Amino acid sequence: MAEANEMAVQVITPDGIAYDHRGTYVSVRTVYGDLGVLPNMISTIARLAVDEVKVRRRGDKNNHVDYVAVNGGIIEVNNNIVTIIADSAERDRNIDVSRAERAKIIAEREIQEAEEKHQVDAHRRAEVALRRAINRLNVSKHI
């Protein structure tokens, strides 16, 4: 269990644990807005938006912050344990920038095609793909 002035932070995907460290502050974007998590916070559960997770690492004099791109999911805070469950997640240092740029270009093209053909479902899927690609690119810039 984490000490009273820190939290255990895990990001879990179907492929396994994407992130596992101790932190003194966690920041996420929920579907209702931003949420900052500090040690000893009351129990909370919320649905996450496609965005970055920021974790200020424990005991780091340089205030090092880790960034993780998550594609939605949920966050649970309970007894200084922060658990994020996401369909996919990537640390900033693990993001393949060229792949994310290609995904962005493809999604933009698919949005254009869906608009021309008036395909609402295809347009929505492409918008989600575009948000995910942009999120990965934004998180990769923190390296």
Coordinates of C-alpha atoms in Angstrom, one line a residue:
M1 CA 0.0 0.0 0.0
A2 CA 1.2 3.5 -0.7
E3 CA 2.3 5.9 2.0
A4 CA 0.0 8.7 3.2
N5 CA 1.8 11.4 1.1
E6 CA 1.8 9.4 -2.1
M7 CA -0.3 7.1 -4.3
A8 CA 0.2 3.9 -6.2
V9 CA -0.7 4.6 -9.8
Q10 CA -1.5 1.9 -12.4
V11 CA -2.7 2.2 -16.0
I12 CA -4.1 -1.2 -17.1
T13 CA -5.1 -2.3 -20.6
P14 CA -6.3 -5.6 -22.0
D15 CA -2.6 -6.2 -23.0
G16 CA -1.4 -5.8 -19.4
I17 CA 0.0 -3.0 -17.2
A18 CA 1.0 0.0 -19.2
Y19 CA 2.2 2.1 -16.3
D20 CA 3.0 1.3 -12.6
H21 CA 4.7 3.9 -10.4
R22 CA 4.1 5.9 -7.2
G23 CA 3.1 9.5 -7.5
T24 CA 2.1 12.6 -5.5
Y25 CA -0.4 14.0 -8.0
V26 CA -2.4 12.6 -10.9
S27 CA -4.3 14.7 -13.5
V28 CA -6.8 13.3 -15.9
R29 CA -9.6 14.6 -18.2
T30 CA -12.9 13.0 -17.6
V31 CA -15.9 13.2 -19.9
Y32 CA -17.2 16.0 -17.5
G33 CA -13.9 17.9 -17.2
D34 CA -10.5 17.8 -15.5
L35 CA -9.8 15.9 -12.3
G36 CA -6.8 16.3 -10.1
V37 CA -6.0 13.5 -7.6
L38 CA -4.0 14.1 -4.5
P39 CA -3.1 11.6 -1.7
N40 CA -5.8 10.9 0.8
M41 CA -8.6 11.9 -1.6
I42 CA -12.1 10.5 -1.1
S43 CA -13.0 7.5 -3.2
T44 CA -13.9 8.4 -6.7
I45 CA -14.7 6.7 -10.0
A46 CA -15.1 8.5 -13.3
R47 CA -15.2 7.9 -17.0
L48 CA -12.2 9.2 -18.9
A49 CA -12.0 11.1 -22.1
V50 CA -9.4 10.4 -24.9
D51 CA -6.6 12.5 -23.4
E52 CA -3.3 12.4 -21.5
V53 CA -2.8 11.2 -17.9
K54 CA -0.2 13.2 -16.0
V55 CA 1.6 11.7 -13.0
R56 CA 4.0 13.7 -10.8
R57 CA 6.5 11.1 -9.6
R58 CA 7.2 10.6 -5.9
G59 CA 10.3 12.1 -4.3
D60 CA 11.6 13.6 -7.6
K61 CA 13.2 16.9 -6.8
N62 CA 12.9 18.0 -10.4
N63 CA 9.1 17.5 -10.2
H64 CA 9.3 14.9 -13.0
V65 CA 6.0 14.3 -14.7
D66 CA 5.1 11.1 -16.6
Y67 CA 2.6 11.3 -19.5
V68 CA 0.4 8.5 -20.7
A69 CA -1.9 8.7 -23.7
V70 CA -5.2 6.9 -22.9
N71 CA -8.1 6.3 -25.2
G72 CA -10.9 6.7 -22.7
G73 CA -11.6 4.2 -19.9
I74 CA -12.3 4.7 -16.2
I75 CA -10.4 6.0 -13.2
E76 CA -10.9 4.6 -9.7
V77 CA -9.4 6.3 -6.7
N78 CA -9.5 4.4 -3.4
N79 CA -7.2 4.4 -0.3
N80 CA -4.3 6.1 -2.1
I81 CA -4.5 3.7 -5.0
V82 CA -5.2 5.2 -8.5
T83 CA -6.3 2.6 -11.0
I84 CA -6.9 3.6 -14.6
I85 CA -8.5 1.0 -16.9
A86 CA -8.3 1.8 -20.6
D87 CA -8.7 0.0 -23.9
S88 CA -5.3 1.2 -24.9
A89 CA -2.5 3.4 -23.3
E90 CA 1.0 4.4 -24.3
R91 CA 3.7 6.2 -22.4
D92 CA 5.1 9.3 -24.1
R93 CA 8.4 7.6 -24.7
N94 CA 6.8 4.5 -26.4
I95 CA 4.7 6.4 -28.9
D96 CA 5.6 5.7 -32.6
V97 CA 5.3 9.3 -33.9
S98 CA 5.4 8.4 -37.6
R99 CA 2.6 5.8 -37.0
A100 CA 0.5 8.4 -35.1
E101 CA 1.0 10.9 -37.9
R102 CA -0.1 8.3 -40.5
A103 CA -3.1 7.5 -38.4
K104 CA -4.0 11.2 -38.3
I105 CA -3.7 11.6 -42.1
I106 CA -5.9 8.5 -42.7
A107 CA -8.5 9.6 -40.2
E108 CA -8.7 13.1 -41.8
R109 CA -9.1 11.4 -45.2
E110 CA -11.8 9.1 -43.9
I111 CA -13.7 12.1 -42.4
Q112 CA -13.6 13.9 -45.7
E113 CA -14.9 10.8 -47.6
A114 CA -17.6 10.2 -45.0
E115 CA -18.8 13.8 -45.3
E116 CA -18.9 13.6 -49.1
K117 CA -20.9 10.3 -48.9
H118 CA -23.1 11.5 -46.0
Q119 CA -22.0 8.4 -43.9
V120 CA -22.7 9.4 -40.3
D121 CA -21.4 6.2 -38.7
A122 CA -18.2 6.3 -40.8
H123 CA -17.7 10.0 -39.9
R124 CA -18.1 9.3 -36.2
R125 CA -15.6 6.4 -36.3
A126 CA -13.1 8.6 -38.2
E127 CA -13.5 11.4 -35.7
V128 CA -12.7 9.0 -32.8
A129 CA -9.6 7.8 -34.7
L130 CA -8.5 11.4 -35.3
R131 CA -8.9 12.3 -31.6
R132 CA -6.8 9.2 -30.7
A133 CA -4.1 10.1 -33.2
I134 CA -3.9 13.7 -32.1
N135 CA -3.8 12.6 -28.4
R136 CA -0.9 10.3 -29.1
L137 CA 1.0 13.1 -31.0
N138 CA 0.3 15.6 -28.2
V139 CA 1.6 13.2 -25.5
S140 CA 4.7 12.3 -27.6
K141 CA 5.8 16.0 -27.5
H142 CA 6.4 15.7 -23.7
I143 CA 9.5 13.6 -24.2

